[in-house]
PDB file of C-alpha atoms in Angstrom:
ATOM      1  CA  MET A   1     364.471 247.889 -32.350  1.00 35.00           C
ATOM      2  CA  ILE A   2     361.299 246.298 -31.506  1.00 34.00           C
ATOM      3  CA  ALA A   3     360.008 244.088 -34.312  1.00 37.00           C
ATOM      4  CA  CYS A   4     356.894 245.447 -35.107  1.00 39.00           C
ATOM      5  CA  ILE A   5     357.344 249.024 -36.445  1.00 37.00           C
ATOM      6  CA  GLY A   6     354.292 250.898 -37.583  1.00 41.00           C
ATOM      7  CA  CYS A   7     352.060 250.265 -34.723  1.00 42.00           C
ATOM      8  CA  GLU A   8     349.944 253.572 -33.588  1.00 41.00           C
ATOM      9  CA  TRP A   9     349.474 254.730 -30.124  1.00 37.00           C
ATOM     10  CA  ARG A  10     346.920 256.882 -28.493  1.00 38.00           C
ATOM     11  CA  LEU A  11     347.041 257.762 -25.028  1.00 36.00           C
ATOM     12  CA  LYS A  12     344.451 257.902 -22.265  1.00 36.00           C
ATOM     13  CA  PRO A  13     344.818 259.494 -18.670  1.00 38.00           C
ATOM     14  CA  VAL A  14     345.078 256.767 -16.060  1.00 37.00           C
ATOM     15  CA  VAL A  15     342.046 256.625 -14.062  1.00 40.00           C
ATOM     16  CA  ASP A  16     341.658 253.088 -12.460  1.00 46.00           C
ATOM     17  CA  ASN A  17     344.516 250.833 -12.612  1.00 52.00           C
ATOM     18  CA  GLY A  18     342.514 247.658 -12.443  1.00 54.00           C
ATOM     19  CA  ALA A  19     344.247 246.119  -9.598  1.00 57.00           C
ATOM     20  CA  GLY A  20     343.204 242.529  -8.913  1.00 64.00           C
ATOM     21  CA  LYS A  21     341.652 242.250 -12.462  1.00 77.00           C
ATOM     22  CA  SER A  22     342.680 239.389 -14.761  1.00 88.00           C
ATOM     23  CA  ILE A  23     343.854 239.721 -18.474  1.00 94.00           C
ATOM     24  CA  VAL A  24     342.121 237.747 -20.816  1.00 96.00           C
ATOM     25  CA  VAL A  25     342.322 238.011 -24.553  1.00 97.00           C
ATOM     26  CA  GLU A  26     338.749 238.810 -25.819  1.00 98.00           C
ATOM     27  CA  ARG A  27     338.199 236.954 -29.116  1.00 98.00           C
ATOM     28  CA  TYR A  28     337.029 239.871 -31.396  1.00 98.00           C
ATOM     29  CA  ASP A  29     339.030 237.978 -34.268  1.00 98.00           C
ATOM     30  CA  ARG A  30     336.321 235.103 -34.160  1.00 97.00           C
ATOM     31  CA  ILE A  31     333.464 237.367 -34.713  1.00 97.00           C
ATOM     32  CA  GLU A  32     335.577 239.315 -37.488  1.00 97.00           C
ATOM     33  CA  SER A  33     336.424 235.944 -39.094  1.00 97.00           C
ATOM     34  CA  GLN A  34     332.658 234.879 -39.166  1.00 97.00           C
ATOM     35  CA  TYR A  35     331.650 238.122 -40.941  1.00 96.00           C
ATOM     36  CA  LEU A  36     334.526 238.053 -43.382  1.00 96.00           C
ATOM     37  CA  THR A  37     334.168 234.301 -44.308  1.00 95.00           C
ATOM     38  CA  THR A  38     330.474 234.256 -44.691  1.00 94.00           C
ATOM     39  CA  GLY A  39     329.095 237.608 -44.573  1.00 94.00           C
ATOM     40  CA  ASP A  40     327.040 236.863 -41.488  1.00 94.00           C
ATOM     41  CA  PHE A  41     325.142 240.099 -40.739  1.00 93.00           C
ATOM     42  CA  SER A  42     324.702 239.002 -37.162  1.00 96.00           C
ATOM     43  CA  ALA A  43     328.480 238.832 -37.032  1.00 96.00           C
ATOM     44  CA  LEU A  44     328.738 242.365 -38.258  1.00 95.00           C
ATOM     45  CA  GLN A  45     326.236 243.675 -35.722  1.00 96.00           C
ATOM     46  CA  GLN A  46     328.216 242.127 -32.880  1.00 96.00           C
ATOM     47  CA  MET A  47     331.363 243.706 -34.026  1.00 96.00           C
ATOM     48  CA  ASN A  48     329.640 247.184 -34.258  1.00 95.00           C
ATOM     49  CA  THR A  49     327.741 246.945 -30.839  1.00 96.00           C
ATOM     50  CA  GLY A  50     329.967 244.717 -28.813  1.00 96.00           C
ATOM     51  CA  TYR A  51     333.255 246.050 -29.968  1.00 96.00           C
ATOM     52  CA  PRO A  52     332.595 249.602 -31.413  1.00 96.00           C
ATOM     53  CA  MET A  53     336.235 250.958 -30.572  1.00 96.00           C
ATOM     54  CA  GLN A  54     337.823 248.042 -31.762  1.00 96.00           C
ATOM     55  CA  THR A  55     336.024 248.069 -35.220  1.00 96.00           C
ATOM     56  CA  ARG A  56     336.817 251.766 -35.752  1.00 96.00           C
ATOM     57  CA  MET A  57     340.503 251.256 -35.062  1.00 95.00           C
ATOM     58  CA  LEU A  58     340.735 248.174 -37.287  1.00 95.00           C
ATOM     59  CA  ILE A  59     338.795 250.034 -40.279  1.00 96.00           C
ATOM     60  CA  GLU A  60     340.339 253.312 -39.866  1.00 95.00           C
ATOM     61  CA  ASP A  61     343.785 252.946 -38.271  1.00 93.00           C
ATOM     62  CA  VAL A  62     345.026 249.540 -39.418  1.00 93.00           C
ATOM     63  CA  LEU A  63     343.212 248.812 -42.769  1.00 95.00           C
ATOM     64  CA  ARG A  64     342.733 252.547 -43.406  1.00 95.00           C
ATOM     65  CA  ILE A  65     339.748 251.728 -46.008  1.00 96.00           C
ATOM     66  CA  GLY A  66     337.580 254.571 -44.841  1.00 96.00           C
ATOM     67  CA  LYS A  67     335.670 256.100 -41.916  1.00 96.00           C
ATOM     68  CA  VAL A  68     333.302 253.527 -40.009  1.00 94.00           C
ATOM     69  CA  ASN A  69     330.404 255.831 -40.483  1.00 94.00           C
ATOM     70  CA  ASP A  70     330.802 255.667 -44.424  1.00 94.00           C
ATOM     71  CA  PRO A  71     327.331 253.983 -45.553  1.00 93.00           C
ATOM     72  CA  GLU A  72     329.554 251.804 -47.769  1.00 95.00           C
ATOM     73  CA  ILE A  73     332.040 250.970 -45.208  1.00 96.00           C
ATOM     74  CA  ASN A  74     330.677 247.283 -44.584  1.00 95.00           C
ATOM     75  CA  SER A  75     331.027 246.408 -48.258  1.00 95.00           C
ATOM     76  CA  LYS A  76     334.435 247.992 -48.471  1.00 95.00           C
ATOM     77  CA  PHE A  77     335.415 246.012 -45.509  1.00 96.00           C
ATOM     78  CA  LEU A  78     333.969 242.599 -46.630  1.00 96.00           C
ATOM     79  CA  ASN A  79     335.451 243.100 -50.053  1.00 95.00           C
ATOM     80  CA  PHE A  80     338.813 244.061 -49.035  1.00 95.00           C
ATOM     81  CA  TYR A  81     339.126 240.636 -47.409  1.00 95.00           C
ATOM     82  CA  GLN A  82     337.969 238.679 -50.307  1.00 94.00           C
ATOM     83  CA  ASP A  83     341.621 238.771 -51.419  1.00 92.00           C
ATOM     84  CA  THR A  84     342.855 235.109 -51.364  1.00 93.00           C
ATOM     85  CA  THR A  85     346.039 235.884 -49.565  1.00 92.00           C
ATOM     86  CA  LEU A  86     343.738 237.353 -46.649  1.00 94.00           C
ATOM     87  CA  GLN A  87     341.477 234.789 -46.675  1.00 95.00           C
ATOM     88  CA  SER A  88     344.395 232.202 -46.340  1.00 94.00           C
ATOM     89  CA  LEU A  89     345.357 234.224 -43.137  1.00 95.00           C
ATOM     90  CA  ILE A  90     341.871 234.122 -41.684  1.00 96.00           C
ATOM     91  CA  ARG A  91     342.014 230.202 -42.007  1.00 96.00           C
ATOM     92  CA  GLU A  92     345.394 229.856 -40.658  1.00 97.00           C
ATOM     93  CA  VAL A  93     344.637 232.210 -37.520  1.00 98.00           C
ATOM     94  CA  GLY A  94     341.591 230.139 -36.932  1.00 97.00           C
ATOM     95  CA  GLU A  95     343.686 226.905 -36.842  1.00 97.00           C
ATOM     96  CA  GLN A  96     346.700 227.965 -34.881  1.00 98.00           C
ATOM     97  CA  TYR A  97     344.884 230.265 -32.355  1.00 98.00           C
ATOM     98  CA  ALA A  98     341.966 227.808 -31.562  1.00 98.00           C
ATOM     99  CA  ASN A  99     342.964 227.817 -28.113  1.00 97.00           C
ATOM    100  CA  MET A 100     344.831 230.844 -26.350  1.00 97.00           C
ATOM    101  CA  ASP A 101     344.846 229.508 -22.834  1.00 97.00           C
ATOM    102  CA  ASP A 102     348.658 229.702 -22.719  1.00 97.00           C
ATOM    103  CA  ILE A 103     348.867 233.269 -23.923  1.00 97.00           C
ATOM    104  CA  ASN A 104     345.965 234.293 -21.445  1.00 97.00           C
ATOM    105  CA  ARG A 105     347.781 232.620 -18.551  1.00 97.00           C
ATOM    106  CA  ASP A 106     351.298 234.137 -19.419  1.00 97.00           C
ATOM    107  CA  LEU A 107     349.721 237.515 -20.354  1.00 97.00           C
ATOM    108  CA  ASP A 108     348.071 237.865 -17.260  1.00 97.00           C
ATOM    109  CA  ALA A 109     351.092 236.925 -15.003  1.00 96.00           C
ATOM    110  CA  SER A 110     353.233 239.229 -17.042  1.00 97.00           C
ATOM    111  CA  PHE A 111     351.308 242.185 -16.648  1.00 97.00           C
ATOM    112  CA  LYS A 112     350.679 241.623 -13.037  1.00 95.00           C
ATOM    113  CA  ARG A 113     354.667 241.546 -12.625  1.00 96.00           C
ATOM    114  CA  LEU A 114     354.780 244.906 -14.453  1.00 97.00           C
ATOM    115  CA  GLN A 115     352.161 246.332 -12.378  1.00 95.00           C
ATOM    116  CA  LYS A 116     354.335 245.475  -9.185  1.00 95.00           C
ATOM    117  CA  GLU A 117     357.111 247.401 -11.030  1.00 96.00           C
ATOM    118  CA  LEU A 118     354.986 250.205 -12.009  1.00 96.00           C
ATOM    119  CA  PRO A 119     352.037 250.392  -9.442  1.00 92.00           C
ATOM    120  CA  GLY A 120     350.444 253.392 -11.077  1.00 89.00           C
ATOM    121  CA  ILE A 121     349.911 251.812 -14.377  1.00 92.00           C
ATOM    122  CA  GLU A 122     346.423 250.812 -15.721  1.00 92.00           C
ATOM    123  CA  LEU A 123     345.982 247.269 -16.933  1.00 93.00           C
ATOM    124  CA  PRO A 124     344.825 247.462 -20.604  1.00 95.00           C
ATOM    125  CA  GLN A 125     342.058 245.575 -22.060  1.00 96.00           C
ATOM    126  CA  VAL A 126     343.326 243.022 -24.461  1.00 98.00           C
ATOM    127  CA  TYR A 127     341.786 241.649 -27.789  1.00 98.00           C
ATOM    128  CA  ALA A 128     342.827 239.773 -30.645  1.00 98.00           C
ATOM    129  CA  GLN A 129     342.133 240.801 -34.509  1.00 98.00           C
ATOM    130  CA  ILE A 130     343.128 239.709 -37.981  1.00 97.00           C
ATOM    131  CA  GLY A 131     344.621 242.877 -39.675  1.00 95.00           C
ATOM    132  CA  SER A 132     346.249 242.503 -43.207  1.00 92.00           C
ATOM    133  CA  LEU A 133     349.895 241.922 -42.340  1.00 92.00           C
ATOM    134  CA  ASP A 134     350.758 245.413 -41.507  1.00 85.00           C
ATOM    135  CA  GLN A 135     350.643 246.403 -37.908  1.00 89.00           C
ATOM    136  CA  SER A 136     351.061 243.772 -35.110  1.00 94.00           C
ATOM    137  CA  ILE A 137     350.159 245.465 -31.810  1.00 96.00           C
ATOM    138  CA  ILE A 138     347.586 248.381 -31.594  1.00 94.00           C
ATOM    139  CA  VAL A 139     347.485 250.516 -28.585  1.00 94.00           C
ATOM    140  CA  GLY A 140     344.836 252.934 -27.592  1.00 89.00           C
ATOM    141  CA  ASN A 141     342.120 254.077 -25.471  1.00 87.00           C
ATOM    142  CA  ASN A 142     343.783 251.553 -22.821  1.00 91.00           C
ATOM    143  CA  MET A 143     343.127 248.757 -25.343  1.00 95.00           C
ATOM    144  CA  LEU A 144     345.731 246.649 -26.588  1.00 97.00           C
ATOM    145  CA  GLY A 145     344.876 244.791 -29.827  1.00 97.00           C
ATOM    146  CA  ILE A 146     347.100 241.758 -31.165  1.00 98.00           C
ATOM    147  CA  SER A 147     346.904 241.121 -34.847  1.00 97.00           C
ATOM    148  CA  LEU A 148     347.197 237.431 -35.062  1.00 98.00           C
ATOM    149  CA  ASP A 149     348.155 237.506 -38.596  1.00 97.00           C
ATOM    150  CA  LYS A 150     351.530 238.658 -37.767  1.00 97.00           C
ATOM    151  CA  TYR A 151     352.260 235.855 -35.486  1.00 98.00           C
ATOM    152  CA  LEU A 152     351.827 232.704 -37.504  1.00 98.00           C
ATOM    153  CA  GLY A 153     355.483 231.296 -37.266  1.00 97.00           C
ATOM    154  CA  SER A 154     358.809 232.010 -38.985  1.00 97.00           C
ATOM    155  CA  ASP A 155     358.169 228.960 -41.082  1.00 96.00           C
ATOM    156  CA  PHE A 156     354.895 230.218 -42.575  1.00 96.00           C
ATOM    157  CA  GLN A 157     354.748 229.944 -46.238  1.00 94.00           C
ATOM    158  CA  LEU A 158     353.253 233.297 -46.990  1.00 94.00           C
ATOM    159  CA  TYR A 159     355.837 234.892 -44.725  1.00 96.00           C
ATOM    160  CA  LEU A 160     358.611 233.805 -47.084  1.00 95.00           C
ATOM    161  CA  ARG A 161     357.366 235.832 -49.798  1.00 91.00           C
ATOM    162  CA  PHE A 162     357.303 239.066 -47.978  1.00 91.00           C
ATOM    163  CA  TYR A 163     359.701 238.908 -45.075  1.00 95.00           C
ATOM    164  CA  PRO A 164     363.475 238.212 -44.375  1.00 96.00           C
ATOM    165  CA  ALA A 165     364.294 235.527 -42.006  1.00 96.00           C
ATOM    166  CA  SER A 166     365.558 238.003 -39.257  1.00 94.00           C
ATOM    167  CA  GLN A 167     361.976 239.384 -39.189  1.00 95.00           C
ATOM    168  CA  ARG A 168     360.209 235.916 -39.486  1.00 96.00           C
ATOM    169  CA  GLN A 169     362.047 235.016 -36.445  1.00 95.00           C
ATOM    170  CA  LEU A 170     360.110 237.582 -34.574  1.00 95.00           C
ATOM    171  CA  MET A 171     356.846 236.754 -36.019  1.00 97.00           C
ATOM    172  CA  THR A 172     356.126 233.815 -33.723  1.00 97.00           C
ATOM    173  CA  ARG A 173     353.651 232.815 -30.872  1.00 98.00           C
ATOM    174  CA  THR A 174     356.229 233.275 -28.189  1.00 97.00           C
ATOM    175  CA  MET A 175     356.760 236.836 -29.168  1.00 97.00           C
ATOM    176  CA  ILE A 176     353.131 237.935 -28.762  1.00 98.00           C
ATOM    177  CA  ILE A 177     353.597 238.587 -24.840  1.00 98.00           C
ATOM    178  CA  PRO A 178     356.974 240.667 -25.297  1.00 98.00           C
ATOM    179  CA  ASP A 179     355.590 242.894 -28.064  1.00 97.00           C
ATOM    180  CA  CYS A 180     352.337 243.567 -25.826  1.00 97.00           C
ATOM    181  CA  LEU A 181     354.504 244.562 -22.914  1.00 98.00           C
ATOM    182  CA  GLY A 182     356.850 246.389 -25.174  1.00 97.00           C
ATOM    183  CA  PHE A 183     354.243 248.362 -27.215  1.00 96.00           C
ATOM    184  CA  TYR A 184     352.233 249.112 -24.019  1.00 97.00           C
ATOM    185  CA  LEU A 185     355.354 250.465 -22.191  1.00 97.00           C
ATOM    186  CA  LEU A 186     356.288 252.616 -25.300  1.00 96.00           C
ATOM    187  CA  SER A 187     352.896 254.007 -25.121  1.00 95.00           C
ATOM    188  CA  LEU A 188     353.085 254.912 -21.555  1.00 95.00           C
ATOM    189  CA  TYR A 189     356.951 256.011 -21.791  1.00 96.00           C
ATOM    190  CA  PRO A 190     356.952 257.461 -25.223  1.00 95.00           C
ATOM    191  CA  MET A 191     360.103 259.108 -26.838  1.00 92.00           C
ATOM    192  CA  PRO A 192     360.220 262.820 -25.635  1.00 89.00           C
ATOM    193  CA  HIS A 193     359.058 265.405 -28.235  1.00 84.00           C
ATOM    194  CA  ASN A 194     360.535 268.504 -26.390  1.00 75.00           C
ATOM    195  CA  LYS A 195     363.991 267.611 -27.286  1.00 79.00           C
ATOM    196  CA  GLU A 196     365.768 266.823 -30.497  1.00 87.00           C
ATOM    197  CA  LEU A 197     366.921 263.136 -30.608  1.00 91.00           C
ATOM    198  CA  THR A 198     369.801 261.612 -32.366  1.00 93.00           C
ATOM    199  CA  GLN A 199     369.422 257.960 -33.628  1.00 94.00           C
ATOM    200  CA  LEU A 200     371.575 256.702 -30.782  1.00 95.00           C
ATOM    201  CA  ASP A 201     369.187 258.544 -28.385  1.00 95.00           C
ATOM    202  CA  CYS A 202     366.162 256.452 -30.062  1.00 95.00           C
ATOM    203  CA  ASP A 203     368.141 253.250 -30.095  1.00 96.00           C
ATOM    204  CA  ILE A 204     368.872 253.849 -26.057  1.00 96.00           C
ATOM    205  CA  HIS A 205     365.094 254.588 -25.473  1.00 97.00           C
ATOM    206  CA  MET A 206     363.933 251.334 -27.081  1.00 97.00           C
ATOM    207  CA  GLY A 207     366.844 249.594 -25.218  1.00 97.00           C
ATOM    208  CA  LYS A 208     365.216 250.894 -21.752  1.00 98.00           C
ATOM    209  CA  ILE A 209     362.000 249.405 -23.107  1.00 98.00           C
ATOM    210  CA  GLN A 210     363.427 246.215 -24.314  1.00 98.00           C
ATOM    211  CA  TRP A 211     365.330 245.845 -20.982  1.00 98.00           C
ATOM    212  CA  VAL A 212     362.198 246.080 -18.939  1.00 98.00           C
ATOM    213  CA  VAL A 213     360.537 243.493 -21.178  1.00 98.00           C
ATOM    214  CA  ASN A 214     363.449 241.067 -20.530  1.00 98.00           C
ATOM    215  CA  LYS A 215     363.141 241.560 -16.792  1.00 98.00           C
ATOM    216  CA  ILE A 216     359.384 241.191 -16.590  1.00 98.00           C
ATOM    217  CA  MET A 217     359.596 237.986 -18.647  1.00 96.00           C
ATOM    218  CA  ASP A 218     362.659 236.954 -16.891  1.00 95.00           C
ATOM    219  CA  LYS A 219     364.206 236.032 -20.159  1.00 95.00           C
ATOM    220  CA  ARG A 220     366.836 237.681 -22.691  1.00 95.00           C
ATOM    221  CA  ILE A 221     364.222 238.254 -25.385  1.00 96.00           C
ATOM    222  CA  PHE A 222     366.038 241.203 -26.758  1.00 96.00           C
ATOM    223  CA  ASN A 223     369.760 241.015 -26.606  1.00 94.00           C
ATOM    224  CA  ASN A 224     371.195 243.750 -28.706  1.00 96.00           C
ATOM    225  CA  GLU A 225     374.078 246.308 -27.744  1.00 97.00           C
ATOM    226  CA  TYR A 226     371.514 248.922 -26.659  1.00 97.00           C
ATOM    227  CA  VAL A 227     369.843 246.673 -24.162  1.00 97.00           C
ATOM    228  CA  LYS A 228     373.364 245.696 -22.963  1.00 97.00           C
ATOM    229  CA  THR A 229     373.920 249.162 -22.455  1.00 97.00           C
ATOM    230  CA  VAL A 230     370.999 249.626 -20.302  1.00 97.00           C
ATOM    231  CA  GLU A 231     371.875 246.482 -18.421  1.00 97.00           C
ATOM    232  CA  ARG A 232     375.273 247.853 -17.779  1.00 97.00           C
ATOM    233  CA  TYR A 233     373.698 251.248 -16.463  1.00 97.00           C
ATOM    234  CA  MET A 234     371.330 249.322 -13.992  1.00 97.00           C
ATOM    235  CA  LYS A 235     374.143 247.021 -12.686  1.00 96.00           C
ATOM    236  CA  ALA A 236     376.178 250.393 -11.990  1.00 96.00           C
ATOM    237  CA  HIS A 237     373.046 252.037 -10.523  1.00 95.00           C
ATOM    238  CA  LYS A 238     371.470 249.373  -8.400  1.00 94.00           C
ATOM    239  CA  GLY A 239     369.081 251.818  -6.436  1.00 95.00           C
ATOM    240  CA  VAL A 240     367.338 252.991  -9.664  1.00 97.00           C
ATOM    241  CA  THR A 241     363.907 251.678 -10.006  1.00 97.00           C
ATOM    242  CA  VAL A 242     362.187 250.500 -13.126  1.00 97.00           C
ATOM    243  CA  GLU A 243     360.173 253.749 -12.972  1.00 96.00           C
ATOM    244  CA  GLN A 244     363.041 256.042 -12.752  1.00 97.00           C
ATOM    245  CA  LEU A 245     364.700 254.246 -15.567  1.00 97.00           C
ATOM    246  CA  LEU A 246     361.993 254.590 -18.006  1.00 97.00           C
ATOM    247  CA  MET A 247     361.331 258.463 -16.803  1.00 95.00           C
ATOM    248  CA  ASN A 248     365.229 259.109 -17.539  1.00 95.00           C
ATOM    249  CA  ASN A 249     365.530 260.769 -20.831  1.00 93.00           C
ATOM    250  CA  ASP A 250     369.223 261.593 -20.067  1.00 92.00           C
ATOM    251  CA  TYR A 251     370.490 259.200 -22.750  1.00 94.00           C
ATOM    252  CA  THR A 252     373.928 260.572 -22.080  1.00 93.00           C
ATOM    253  CA  SER A 253     374.056 259.299 -18.649  1.00 93.00           C
ATOM    254  CA  ILE A 254     373.160 255.916 -19.706  1.00 95.00           C
ATOM    255  CA  ILE A 255     375.497 255.733 -22.299  1.00 94.00           C
ATOM    256  CA  ARG A 256     378.440 256.637 -20.291  1.00 90.00           C
ATOM    257  CA  SER A 257     377.903 254.297 -17.500  1.00 79.00           C
TER     258      SER A 257
END
């Protein structure tokens, strides 16, 4: 399964696929950090006016500390992050992600390759945020939020207290782009709700997503048995496009290939 379970998806109809535009990670996390470490009211204003949807999703969907229009929400938000663990996360994110030029470059190139395979898709608006070690990637309203606190490295001391080695291996800078691609694809091609699915069906569906991510990245990022099953299917059906694969919810045909 994709590493970051628990992310939430909200879908938006495709209107303009944004062909030709470049993807650059908007540094919402910097404004968030400024407010959460200094209580700077101007930073809070910038969060609410410049990034209203991102702020709503962070407060209501990621942290789940209340409604954004609650008169006391600003104090709740600030107080929530005064925990020493969360303050250490904020500092670490600031140090490790002072520069994201490599991620901007590779993320833009990866989504451009994805758009060639799926010409009808809309490119997302991407931003960085600091969560609370819960959700890694947030997808909604054609926006894709990266919680940088979940990508601080497999040897990050705080992770050793909460996550097994197998999961820490996926909590690295190099996994940001594969996770962005994977969760965005899953938002566009979710598991069908009009049929009863077995666990194997769910695993094959995730295998399809991960196989496409491997193809776009031109790397074997994911290498489990379900990805290998999809790979065998695609080798046996060379005329099948990426879009046809993602739309194929006849999991039995893939398993039997």
